[in-house]
Coordinates of C-alpha atoms and ligand atoms in Angstrom, one line a residue:
Chain A
M5 CA 112.7 77.0 68.6
V6 CA 111.6 78.4 72.0
D7 CA 113.6 81.4 73.0
F8 CA 112.9 83.5 76.1
S9 CA 116.3 85.2 76.1
N10 CA 114.9 88.5 74.8
Q11 CA 112.2 88.8 77.5
P12 CA 113.7 91.2 80.0
T13 CA 111.1 90.6 82.7
M14 CA 111.3 86.8 82.6
K15 CA 114.6 86.3 84.3
G16 CA 115.8 84.8 87.6
F17 CA 112.8 83.9 89.8
F18 CA 110.5 85.2 87.1
A19 CA 111.8 83.0 84.3
P20 CA 109.2 80.7 82.8
T21 CA 108.6 77.4 84.6
R22 CA 107.9 75.1 81.7
F23 CA 107.5 71.7 83.4
E24 CA 104.7 69.5 84.8
V25 CA 105.4 68.1 88.2
D26 CA 104.6 65.4 90.8
V27 CA 106.2 65.6 94.2
Y28 CA 105.1 62.9 96.7
D29 CA 105.4 63.3 100.4
C30 CA 106.7 66.9 100.4
E31 CA 109.2 68.2 102.8
V32 CA 107.5 69.8 105.7
V33 CA 108.9 72.1 108.4
G34 CA 106.6 71.9 111.4
K35 CA 103.6 69.6 111.6
I36 CA 100.6 69.6 109.3
P37 CA 97.5 69.9 111.5
T38 CA 95.5 66.7 111.5
D39 CA 92.2 68.5 110.7
I40 CA 93.5 69.8 107.3
N41 CA 92.3 67.2 104.8
G42 CA 91.5 68.1 101.2
A43 CA 93.4 70.1 98.6
F44 CA 94.7 73.6 98.1
V45 CA 94.2 74.1 94.4
R46 CA 95.9 76.9 92.7
L47 CA 95.4 78.3 89.2
G48 CA 97.6 80.7 87.3
G49 CA 100.0 80.3 84.5
D50 CA 103.1 81.0 82.5
W51 CA 104.0 81.6 78.9
F52 CA 104.7 78.2 77.4
Y53 CA 105.8 80.0 74.3
P54 CA 106.8 83.6 74.3
P55 CA 104.1 86.1 73.7
K56 CA 103.7 87.4 70.1
S57 CA 103.7 91.0 71.4
A58 CA 106.0 92.4 74.0
D59 CA 103.3 94.6 75.5
D60 CA 100.7 91.8 75.8
S61 CA 99.0 91.3 79.2
P62 CA 100.3 88.7 81.6
F63 CA 96.6 87.7 81.9
N64 CA 97.2 86.0 78.5
V65 CA 99.6 83.3 79.9
D66 CA 98.9 79.6 79.5
G67 CA 96.8 78.2 82.3
Y68 CA 98.6 75.9 84.9
V69 CA 96.7 74.2 87.6
S70 CA 98.5 72.9 90.7
M71 CA 97.4 71.2 93.9
F72 CA 98.8 70.6 97.4
R73 CA 96.9 67.5 98.4
F74 CA 96.6 67.1 102.2
K75 CA 95.8 63.7 103.6
N76 CA 96.5 62.5 107.2
G77 CA 99.4 64.9 107.7
I78 CA 101.0 64.1 104.4
V79 CA 101.2 66.6 101.5
D80 CA 101.7 65.7 97.8
F81 CA 102.1 68.4 95.1
K82 CA 101.0 68.1 91.5
G83 CA 101.0 70.6 88.6
R84 CA 99.7 70.3 85.1
W85 CA 99.1 72.7 82.2
V86 CA 95.5 73.3 81.4
K87 CA 95.2 71.5 78.1
T88 CA 92.9 73.9 76.3
P89 CA 92.4 73.8 72.5
R90 CA 94.7 76.8 72.4
F91 CA 97.5 75.1 74.4
L92 CA 97.3 72.0 72.2
A93 CA 97.3 74.1 69.0
D94 CA 100.4 76.0 70.1
R95 CA 102.1 72.7 71.1
A96 CA 101.3 71.2 67.7
A97 CA 102.8 74.3 66.0
H98 CA 105.7 74.6 68.4
K99 CA 105.1 78.3 68.7
Q100 CA 102.7 81.0 69.9
L101 CA 99.8 81.3 67.5
F102 CA 97.6 83.6 69.5
G103 CA 98.0 87.4 69.7
M104 CA 96.9 90.0 72.1
Y105 CA 94.8 89.4 75.2
R106 CA 91.2 88.9 74.1
N107 CA 91.9 90.2 70.6
P108 CA 91.3 87.3 68.1
L109 CA 92.1 89.7 65.2
T110 CA 95.8 89.4 66.1
D111 CA 95.8 85.6 65.9
D112 CA 97.4 83.4 63.3
P113 CA 94.7 82.6 60.7
S114 CA 95.2 78.9 61.3
V115 CA 93.4 79.1 64.7
K116 CA 90.5 81.3 63.6
D117 CA 87.4 80.4 65.6
L118 CA 89.3 78.2 68.0
D119 CA 88.4 78.7 71.7
R120 CA 91.1 81.3 72.7
T121 CA 90.8 80.8 76.5
V122 CA 93.9 79.9 78.5
S123 CA 91.6 79.1 81.5
N124 CA 94.2 80.6 84.0
T125 CA 92.3 82.5 86.7
T126 CA 90.4 80.7 89.4
P127 CA 89.9 77.0 90.4
L128 CA 86.4 76.0 91.4
A129 CA 84.9 73.0 93.1
F130 CA 81.2 72.7 92.6
A131 CA 78.6 69.9 92.4
G132 CA 81.4 67.3 92.7
K133 CA 83.5 68.7 89.8
L134 CA 86.7 70.6 89.6
F135 CA 86.9 73.5 87.1
T136 CA 89.4 76.0 85.9
L137 CA 87.8 79.4 85.1
K138 CA 88.6 82.4 83.0
E139 CA 86.1 85.1 82.2
D140 CA 86.5 84.9 78.4
S141 CA 85.1 81.4 78.0
L142 CA 83.3 78.5 79.7
P143 CA 84.6 76.6 82.7
Y144 CA 87.0 73.8 81.9
E145 CA 86.5 70.6 83.8
I146 CA 89.6 69.0 85.4
N147 CA 90.1 65.5 86.8
C148 CA 90.6 66.3 90.5
N149 CA 93.1 63.4 91.0
T150 CA 95.2 63.7 87.9
L151 CA 94.6 67.4 87.1
E152 CA 94.3 66.4 83.4
T153 CA 91.9 68.5 81.4
I154 CA 88.5 67.0 80.5
G155 CA 87.0 69.9 78.5
P156 CA 84.6 72.8 78.6
W157 CA 81.3 72.5 80.6
N158 CA 78.0 74.2 80.0
F159 CA 75.9 72.7 82.7
H160 CA 74.0 70.3 80.6
G161 CA 73.4 72.9 77.9
K162 CA 71.4 75.2 80.1
Y163 CA 74.2 77.8 80.6
K164 CA 73.8 80.0 77.6
S165 CA 76.3 82.7 78.1
L166 CA 79.4 82.2 76.0
T167 CA 81.5 83.3 79.0
F168 CA 81.7 82.4 82.6
T169 CA 83.2 84.6 85.4
A170 CA 86.3 83.7 87.4
H171 CA 84.4 84.8 90.5
P172 CA 81.2 82.8 91.0
K173 CA 79.7 83.0 94.5
V174 CA 78.5 80.0 96.5
D175 CA 75.8 80.9 99.0
P176 CA 76.8 79.2 102.3
V177 CA 73.2 79.1 103.4
S178 CA 71.5 77.6 100.3
G179 CA 74.5 75.9 98.7
E180 CA 73.5 77.6 95.3
M181 CA 76.1 79.1 93.0
I182 CA 75.4 82.6 91.6
C183 CA 77.5 83.1 88.5
Y184 CA 77.4 85.1 85.3
G185 CA 79.1 85.8 82.0
Y186 CA 79.7 89.3 80.5
E187 CA 80.2 89.9 76.8
A188 CA 77.8 87.0 77.1
T189 CA 76.6 86.9 73.4
G190 CA 80.0 87.5 71.9
L191 CA 83.0 89.8 71.6
E192 CA 82.2 93.5 72.3
T193 CA 78.6 92.9 73.4
N194 CA 77.1 94.6 76.4
D195 CA 75.1 91.6 77.6
V196 CA 75.4 90.0 81.0
F197 CA 73.7 86.7 81.8
L198 CA 73.3 86.0 85.5
Y199 CA 72.6 82.4 86.7
T200 CA 71.6 80.5 89.7
I201 CA 72.9 76.9 89.7
N202 CA 71.7 74.5 92.4
K203 CA 73.9 72.1 94.5
K204 CA 73.4 69.4 91.9
G205 CA 74.9 71.6 89.2
E206 CA 71.5 72.3 87.5
V207 CA 70.7 75.8 86.2
T208 CA 67.6 77.0 88.0
R209 CA 67.4 80.6 87.0
E210 CA 68.7 83.0 84.3
V211 CA 68.4 86.8 84.3
R212 CA 69.6 88.9 81.4
F213 CA 70.6 92.6 81.5
K214 CA 72.9 95.1 79.8
V215 CA 75.7 97.1 81.4
P216 CA 76.0 100.9 81.0
Y217 CA 79.2 100.4 78.9
I218 CA 81.2 97.3 78.0
S219 CA 83.7 96.8 80.8
M220 CA 85.6 94.2 82.8
V221 CA 83.0 92.8 85.3
H222 CA 85.6 90.6 87.0
D223 CA 83.9 90.0 90.3
I224 CA 80.6 90.6 92.0
G225 CA 79.1 90.7 95.5
L226 CA 76.4 88.4 96.8
T227 CA 74.1 89.1 99.8
Q228 CA 71.2 87.1 101.0
K229 CA 68.9 89.4 98.9
H230 CA 71.0 91.1 96.2
V231 CA 73.7 90.7 93.6
I232 CA 76.1 93.6 93.3
I233 CA 77.7 94.3 89.9
P234 CA 80.7 96.7 89.8
V235 CA 81.5 98.2 86.4
F236 CA 84.5 100.6 86.1
G237 CA 87.0 102.3 83.8
F238 CA 88.1 99.5 81.5
V239 CA 86.7 100.1 78.1
T240 CA 86.9 98.3 74.8
S241 CA 85.6 98.6 71.2
M242 CA 85.8 96.7 67.9
E243 CA 87.9 99.7 66.7
R244 CA 90.6 98.9 69.3
L245 CA 90.7 95.3 68.3
K246 CA 91.0 96.2 64.6
E247 CA 93.9 98.4 65.5
G248 CA 95.6 95.3 67.0
K249 CA 95.4 96.6 70.6
V250 CA 94.9 94.6 73.8
H251 CA 91.2 94.2 74.7
W252 CA 91.0 96.8 77.5
G253 CA 92.1 100.4 77.8
W254 CA 91.5 102.7 80.8
D255 CA 89.1 105.6 80.5
S256 CA 89.7 107.9 83.5
K257 CA 86.6 109.9 82.6
A258 CA 84.3 106.9 82.7
P259 CA 82.2 106.9 85.8
S260 CA 82.1 103.8 88.1
Y261 CA 78.7 102.1 88.1
V262 CA 77.5 99.6 90.6
G263 CA 74.4 97.6 89.8
V264 CA 72.2 96.2 92.5
I265 CA 69.8 93.5 91.5
P266 CA 67.4 91.5 93.7
R267 CA 68.3 87.8 93.7
D268 CA 64.6 87.1 92.9
G269 CA 64.4 90.0 90.5
D270 CA 64.5 90.3 86.7
G271 CA 66.8 92.3 84.4
K272 CA 64.5 95.4 84.6
D273 CA 64.9 95.4 88.4
I274 CA 68.5 96.3 88.3
R275 CA 69.4 99.7 89.8
W276 CA 72.6 101.4 88.8
F277 CA 74.5 103.6 91.2
K278 CA 77.1 106.0 89.9
G279 CA 80.4 107.1 91.4
P280 CA 83.8 108.6 90.5
E281 CA 86.8 106.9 88.9
R282 CA 87.6 103.7 90.8
A283 CA 88.6 100.1 90.1
T284 CA 86.8 97.4 92.1
V285 CA 88.5 94.4 90.6
H286 CA 87.8 92.1 93.6
T287 CA 85.3 92.2 96.4
L288 CA 85.7 90.9 99.9
N289 CA 82.1 90.6 101.0
T290 CA 78.7 92.2 100.7
R291 CA 75.5 92.2 102.8
T292 CA 72.0 93.7 102.9
E293 CA 71.0 95.6 106.0
G294 CA 67.4 96.8 105.7
E295 CA 67.4 99.2 102.7
K296 CA 71.1 99.4 102.6
V297 CA 73.4 97.2 100.5
I298 CA 77.0 97.3 101.8
L299 CA 80.1 96.3 99.8
E300 CA 83.5 96.0 101.2
A301 CA 86.5 95.6 98.9
P302 CA 90.1 96.6 98.2
I303 CA 89.4 99.4 95.8
Y304 CA 91.9 101.2 93.6
D305 CA 91.6 105.0 92.8
S306 CA 92.4 104.3 89.2
N307 CA 93.8 101.7 86.7
P308 CA 95.7 99.0 88.5
F309 CA 97.1 97.3 85.4
P310 CA 99.7 99.1 83.2
F311 CA 99.2 96.6 80.4
F312 CA 95.7 98.0 79.9
P313 CA 96.9 101.5 79.2
P314 CA 95.0 104.8 79.4
I315 CA 93.2 105.5 76.2
D316 CA 94.1 109.2 76.3
G317 CA 97.8 108.4 76.0
S318 CA 98.6 109.6 79.5
P319 CA 101.1 107.7 81.5
W320 CA 100.0 104.9 83.9
D321 CA 100.1 106.3 87.5
P322 CA 101.5 103.8 90.0
Q323 CA 100.4 106.0 92.9
K324 CA 96.8 105.6 92.0
A325 CA 97.3 101.9 91.4
R326 CA 97.2 101.1 95.1
A327 CA 94.2 99.3 96.7
F328 CA 92.7 100.4 100.0
I329 CA 90.0 98.4 101.9
R330 CA 86.9 100.6 101.5
R331 CA 83.2 100.3 102.2
N332 CA 80.6 101.4 99.7
T333 CA 77.0 101.9 100.9
F334 CA 74.1 101.9 98.5
N335 CA 70.8 103.2 99.9
L336 CA 67.9 101.5 98.1
G337 CA 65.5 103.7 100.1
S338 CA 66.8 106.9 98.5
N339 CA 66.2 108.3 95.0
D340 CA 69.9 109.4 94.9
D341 CA 71.9 107.4 92.4
G342 CA 75.1 108.1 94.2
F343 CA 76.7 106.1 97.1
T344 CA 78.9 106.7 100.0
E345 CA 82.5 105.5 100.3
E346 CA 84.7 105.1 103.5
K347 CA 88.3 104.1 103.6
L348 CA 88.5 101.5 106.4
F349 CA 92.2 101.2 106.7
Q350 CA 94.9 103.7 105.7
M351 CA 97.4 101.2 104.5
N352 CA 97.3 99.8 100.9
V353 CA 96.9 96.1 100.5
S354 CA 96.8 93.4 97.8
D355 CA 93.4 93.3 96.3
L356 CA 93.4 89.5 96.3
G357 CA 91.6 89.3 99.7
R358 CA 89.5 86.6 101.2
V359 CA 87.0 86.1 104.0
D360 CA 85.8 83.0 105.9
D361 CA 83.6 81.7 103.1
R362 CA 81.1 80.4 105.6
F363 CA 80.2 84.0 106.1
L364 CA 80.0 85.1 102.4
S365 CA 76.8 87.2 101.8
L366 CA 76.3 87.5 105.6
P367 CA 77.4 89.9 108.3
Y368 CA 81.0 89.2 109.1
R369 CA 84.0 90.7 110.9
Y370 CA 87.3 89.5 109.4
A371 CA 89.0 90.0 106.0
F372 CA 92.4 88.5 105.1
T373 CA 94.8 89.8 102.5
A374 CA 98.5 90.2 101.8
Y375 CA 100.4 93.5 102.1
G376 CA 104.0 94.8 102.1
D377 CA 105.4 96.0 105.4
R378 CA 108.4 98.1 104.6
D379 CA 109.5 98.1 108.3
R380 CA 110.1 94.4 108.1
P381 CA 113.6 93.3 107.1
F382 CA 114.4 92.2 103.5
D383 CA 117.8 90.6 102.9
E384 CA 118.8 92.0 99.5
A385 CA 122.2 90.3 99.7
R386 CA 120.6 86.9 99.6
A387 CA 117.3 87.6 97.8
G388 CA 118.2 90.3 95.4
N389 CA 117.1 93.9 95.3
L390 CA 113.4 94.1 94.6
K391 CA 113.1 97.7 95.8
G392 CA 110.5 96.9 98.4
R393 CA 108.2 95.3 95.8
V394 CA 107.2 92.4 98.0
N395 CA 104.1 91.4 99.9
N396 CA 105.9 90.0 102.9
C397 CA 102.9 89.8 105.3
Y398 CA 99.3 88.5 105.5
G399 CA 97.0 90.6 107.6
R400 CA 93.8 89.8 109.4
F401 CA 91.7 93.0 109.2
D402 CA 89.1 93.3 111.9
L403 CA 86.3 95.4 110.4
A404 CA 84.6 95.8 113.7
T405 CA 87.6 97.4 115.6
G406 CA 89.9 98.6 112.8
K407 CA 92.7 96.5 114.2
M408 CA 95.0 94.4 112.1
N409 CA 97.0 91.2 113.1
S410 CA 100.0 90.2 111.0
Y411 CA 101.8 87.2 109.8
F412 CA 105.4 87.8 108.5
A413 CA 106.6 85.3 105.9
G414 CA 110.4 85.9 106.1
D415 CA 113.1 88.3 105.0
T416 CA 113.6 86.8 101.5
H417 CA 109.9 86.1 100.7
S418 CA 106.9 87.5 98.9
L419 CA 103.4 86.1 99.3
Q420 CA 100.8 85.3 96.8
E421 CA 97.1 85.3 97.4
V422 CA 95.9 84.2 100.9
C423 CA 93.3 81.5 101.4
F424 CA 91.3 80.5 104.5
I425 CA 90.6 77.0 105.7
P426 CA 88.0 76.7 108.4
R427 CA 88.8 74.5 111.4
T428 CA 86.9 71.3 111.5
N429 CA 84.1 71.2 114.0
S430 CA 84.2 74.9 114.7
T431 CA 81.6 77.4 113.5
E432 CA 83.3 80.5 114.9
E433 CA 84.2 83.0 112.2
G434 CA 87.9 83.1 111.4
A435 CA 88.7 79.9 113.4
G436 CA 91.0 78.0 111.1
Y437 CA 94.2 78.4 109.1
I438 CA 95.5 80.8 106.5
I439 CA 97.5 79.3 103.7
G440 CA 99.3 80.7 100.7
V441 CA 102.4 80.3 98.6
A442 CA 105.5 82.3 99.3
S443 CA 108.2 82.9 96.8
N444 CA 111.6 82.5 98.5
Y445 CA 114.0 84.6 96.4
A446 CA 117.1 83.4 98.3
E447 CA 116.5 79.7 97.9
M448 CA 114.8 80.1 94.4
R449 CA 111.9 78.0 95.6
S450 CA 108.2 78.1 96.6
E451 CA 107.0 77.4 100.1
L452 CA 103.4 76.9 101.2
I453 CA 102.9 78.6 104.6
I454 CA 100.2 77.5 107.0
A455 CA 99.4 79.7 110.0
D456 CA 96.7 79.8 112.7
A457 CA 94.3 82.5 111.5
Q458 CA 93.6 83.6 115.1
H459 CA 97.3 83.8 116.1
L460 CA 99.0 85.2 113.1
E461 CA 101.9 86.7 115.1
D462 CA 102.9 83.2 116.2
G463 CA 104.1 82.5 112.7
D464 CA 104.1 79.2 110.9
V465 CA 102.2 76.2 112.1
A466 CA 103.9 74.3 109.2
R467 CA 105.6 75.1 106.0
V468 CA 105.7 72.9 102.9
I469 CA 108.9 73.2 101.0
L470 CA 109.0 72.7 97.2
P471 CA 112.5 72.3 95.8
F472 CA 111.7 74.6 92.8
R473 CA 109.7 77.6 91.8
A474 CA 106.0 76.7 91.6
T475 CA 104.2 78.3 88.6
A476 CA 102.7 81.6 89.6
Q477 CA 99.2 81.7 90.9
V478 CA 96.4 84.2 90.4
H479 CA 93.8 82.6 92.6
G480 CA 93.8 79.5 94.9
R481 CA 90.9 77.8 96.7
W482 CA 90.7 75.3 99.5
M483 CA 88.7 72.2 98.6
A484 CA 87.7 70.0 101.5
E485 CA 87.9 66.2 101.3
N486 CA 84.1 65.9 100.8
E487 CA 83.8 68.5 98.0
L488 CA 85.4 66.4 95.3
P489 CA 85.8 62.6 94.5
F490 CA 89.4 62.5 95.7
A491 CA 91.2 59.2 95.5
Chain B
M15 CA 129.9 100.4 88.5
D16 CA 126.7 100.5 90.4
D17 CA 126.8 101.9 93.9
G18 CA 124.2 99.5 95.1
W19 CA 126.3 96.6 94.0
L20 CA 129.4 97.9 95.8
K21 CA 127.4 98.5 99.0
M22 CA 125.8 95.1 98.8
N23 CA 129.2 93.6 98.2
C24 CA 130.7 95.3 101.2
L25 CA 127.9 94.3 103.5
S26 CA 128.1 90.8 102.3
H27 CA 131.8 90.7 102.9
E28 CA 131.3 92.1 106.4
R29 CA 128.6 89.6 107.0
E30 CA 130.9 86.7 106.0
M31 CA 133.7 88.0 108.2
K32 CA 131.3 88.5 111.1
R33 CA 129.9 85.0 110.6
A34 CA 133.4 83.5 110.6
T35 CA 134.4 85.4 113.7
N36 CA 131.1 84.6 115.6
S37 CA 131.4 81.0 114.9
G38 CA 135.0 80.8 116.2
M39 CA 136.4 80.7 112.8
S40 CA 138.6 83.7 113.1
A41 CA 141.6 81.6 112.3
I42 CA 140.1 80.6 109.0
A43 CA 139.1 84.2 108.3
D44 CA 142.6 85.4 109.0
S45 CA 144.2 82.8 106.8
Q46 CA 142.0 83.4 103.8
P47 CA 144.2 84.1 100.7
T48 CA 144.4 87.6 99.4
R49 CA 144.2 88.4 95.7
R50 CA 147.9 89.2 95.7
N51 CA 148.7 85.8 97.2
F52 CA 146.4 84.1 94.8
L53 CA 147.9 85.8 91.8
A54 CA 151.4 85.0 93.0
T55 CA 150.5 81.4 93.4
L56 CA 148.9 81.4 90.0
A57 CA 151.8 83.0 88.4
A58 CA 154.2 80.5 90.0
A59 CA 152.2 77.6 88.8
S60 CA 151.9 79.1 85.3
A61 CA 155.6 79.7 85.1
T62 CA 156.2 76.0 85.9
I63 CA 154.1 74.9 83.0
G64 CA 155.3 77.7 80.7
S65 CA 151.9 79.2 80.0
L66 CA 152.0 82.4 81.8
S67 CA 150.4 84.5 79.1
M68 CA 147.0 82.9 79.6
F69 CA 146.7 84.5 83.0
G70 CA 148.0 87.9 82.0
A71 CA 144.6 89.3 81.3
A72 CA 143.5 88.6 84.9
A73 CA 145.9 91.0 86.4
I74 CA 146.6 94.7 85.9
S75 CA 149.9 95.9 87.3
S76 CA 149.5 99.2 89.1
E77 CA 153.1 100.1 88.2
A78 CA 153.8 98.4 84.9
A79 CA 152.1 99.0 81.6
P80 CA 149.2 96.7 81.0
S81 CA 151.1 94.9 78.3
Q82 CA 153.7 93.8 80.8
A83 CA 151.0 92.4 83.1
A84 CA 151.5 89.6 85.7
S85 CA 153.5 87.4 83.6
S86 CA 156.5 89.7 83.8
K87 CA 156.3 90.1 87.6
N88 CA 158.7 88.4 89.9
V89 CA 156.8 85.9 92.0
N90 CA 158.7 87.1 95.1
D91 CA 157.7 90.7 94.5
T92 CA 155.2 91.5 97.3
R93 CA 154.2 95.0 96.1
P94 CA 150.4 95.2 95.7
Y95 CA 148.9 95.3 92.2
G96 CA 145.3 95.6 91.1
V97 CA 143.1 92.7 90.2
V98 CA 140.0 92.6 88.2
S99 CA 137.5 89.8 89.0
F100 CA 134.0 89.2 88.0
H101 CA 130.9 88.3 90.0
M102 CA 127.6 87.8 88.3
D103 CA 128.9 89.5 85.2
Q104 CA 129.9 92.7 87.1
P105 CA 133.6 93.7 87.2
Y106 CA 135.2 94.2 90.6
L107 CA 138.4 96.1 90.7
D108 CA 140.6 95.7 93.8
T109 CA 143.4 98.2 93.4
T110 CA 145.2 97.3 96.6
G111 CA 145.5 93.6 95.8
T112 CA 145.2 92.9 99.5
A113 CA 141.6 92.3 99.9
I114 CA 140.1 88.9 100.8
P115 CA 138.5 87.4 97.7
Y116 CA 134.9 88.2 97.3
H117 CA 132.5 85.5 98.3
P118 CA 129.0 85.8 96.9
P119 CA 126.2 85.7 99.5
S120 CA 124.7 82.3 100.1
G121 CA 121.3 83.3 98.6
A122 CA 120.3 82.9 95.0
R123 CA 119.5 86.6 94.7
S124 CA 116.8 85.4 92.3
A125 CA 114.8 88.7 92.6
A126 CA 117.8 90.7 91.4
S127 CA 116.7 90.3 87.8
A128 CA 113.8 92.6 88.5
A129 CA 115.9 95.2 90.4
D130 CA 116.4 97.5 87.4
L131 CA 112.8 97.3 86.1
S132 CA 110.7 100.4 86.4
E133 CA 107.5 100.2 88.3
I134 CA 105.5 100.0 85.1
A135 CA 107.7 97.3 83.6
F136 CA 107.6 95.3 86.9
R137 CA 103.8 95.6 87.3
A138 CA 103.2 95.0 83.6
E139 CA 104.5 91.5 84.0
H140 CA 104.2 90.7 87.7
C141 CA 101.1 92.4 88.9
Y142 CA 100.4 89.6 91.4
A143 CA 103.9 88.5 92.1
Ligands
FE2_12 FE1 90.2 87.6 90.2

């Protein structure tokens, strides 16, 4: 029997969404711009069966891939569970067989040695294939038209790491993908394998190195010359796993390390810079300027995730779990192993930020991300009291001037990750649309908002209305018509 | 009872009244039944079918002992008496008996389930909500 009644955080809008869905010719308020053709693919998930442990991480939810398919002004929506071996095993048993996040020692013995991934983090279109990604396993290939799961993909056997990041970088100049896996040779190993994969999906380069300590290497930075590898405060050990704990704990005394490796270099060429306690979970963009490598990212002072608790038993600190857009500068011409840090905006933001991907690895000006503006209205009578815990705006942050332009989603809404769609036939940075899904707590439904990225204050260009709550997203990506073999 | 709920309740009530007035519906707003009228109607109907006791629990007399309740009240008695009603599992006590019945706001209030969660409990499950 499936019973979520004793899950206090899974009620109302946050109750599990357990269905698969097809909606044809979605309701649209406004008019879909004719130059938006392709798909906005979202990946996230939900518990199909309740977790075995109440303090498990939400990163352990079953993967669910969904797609807003845009074609000639018409939008269809489709959602499917990612049919991983784990999902299928649970379905066959009619219960949750898997234990804590990335701790196989807490699993039911019947699923020993089965791939534990829920493949729930980032969708990727590359070399004509659609994938779902999670950093604990290989990519899972998905049929881009049916969203049915095909299976794991190892790039014709040439990708040797056992894991694949949720944040590969595609170089807009060469079309190559730079990707990696950490804990690459197995659970609790300090190996990182870094790959270059060409436009045809063939592995052309592999570099192996070790990290200063085993940590969550969730995202990296790519410049035209270097790869930047942030390592920070999340620690793990086989002892933790034997104690039945979740994979990561937070060590406030662990220094942050940032590795800088030349794209044409070898493992021995990596240089580690060292800094204070920080969490750089996601990056915005990076670039090389002479001997300086510059990273810009929404960076937390400390642990952003209470479900990966401090290892010293101290309480999780929400004040330090706020991300600010910062710039880190690494001077390759200096012998100093430190680096500088600047806070570029004084307001805290969602760390799920994006740039115009045509400018990834290059000099750029604009970053987009969600944030909560407490001065905007929130209708508690219709939406329910969330005590200000909403991201009600998307901001365009101008890194050249320090100015911010803002889109407001509505007084009963909270926004998920923003995504940028470049305008067809324009090469100007930031010319295009921002899209993202808003949760409408008053109407108990999800809405896809589309706004002109250069005129955010003007509000919606169009809004796609779903008559239900779409399964929550972690990351979403825009996939143009020519990137995948769409029907 | 939670102060926030009461406050929200009042605001919602005012909003509904304002909405009715602004849209030229003041006559409708004025003619809305009071709890007292509603109970009186209910009691009369119940008396007719001889099953008054089933409604007794819905009314608490401000003068009579609870055991006497509405069933023993004369339907022509216009003195106010208290009424307990429920909205979204929360009791609402109108001791005057003269208030206009509470109308829930038109929104689903679907975020309310998270209102009482601590920051750590909320972020532990909805870190990217
Ligand atoms: Fe991520």
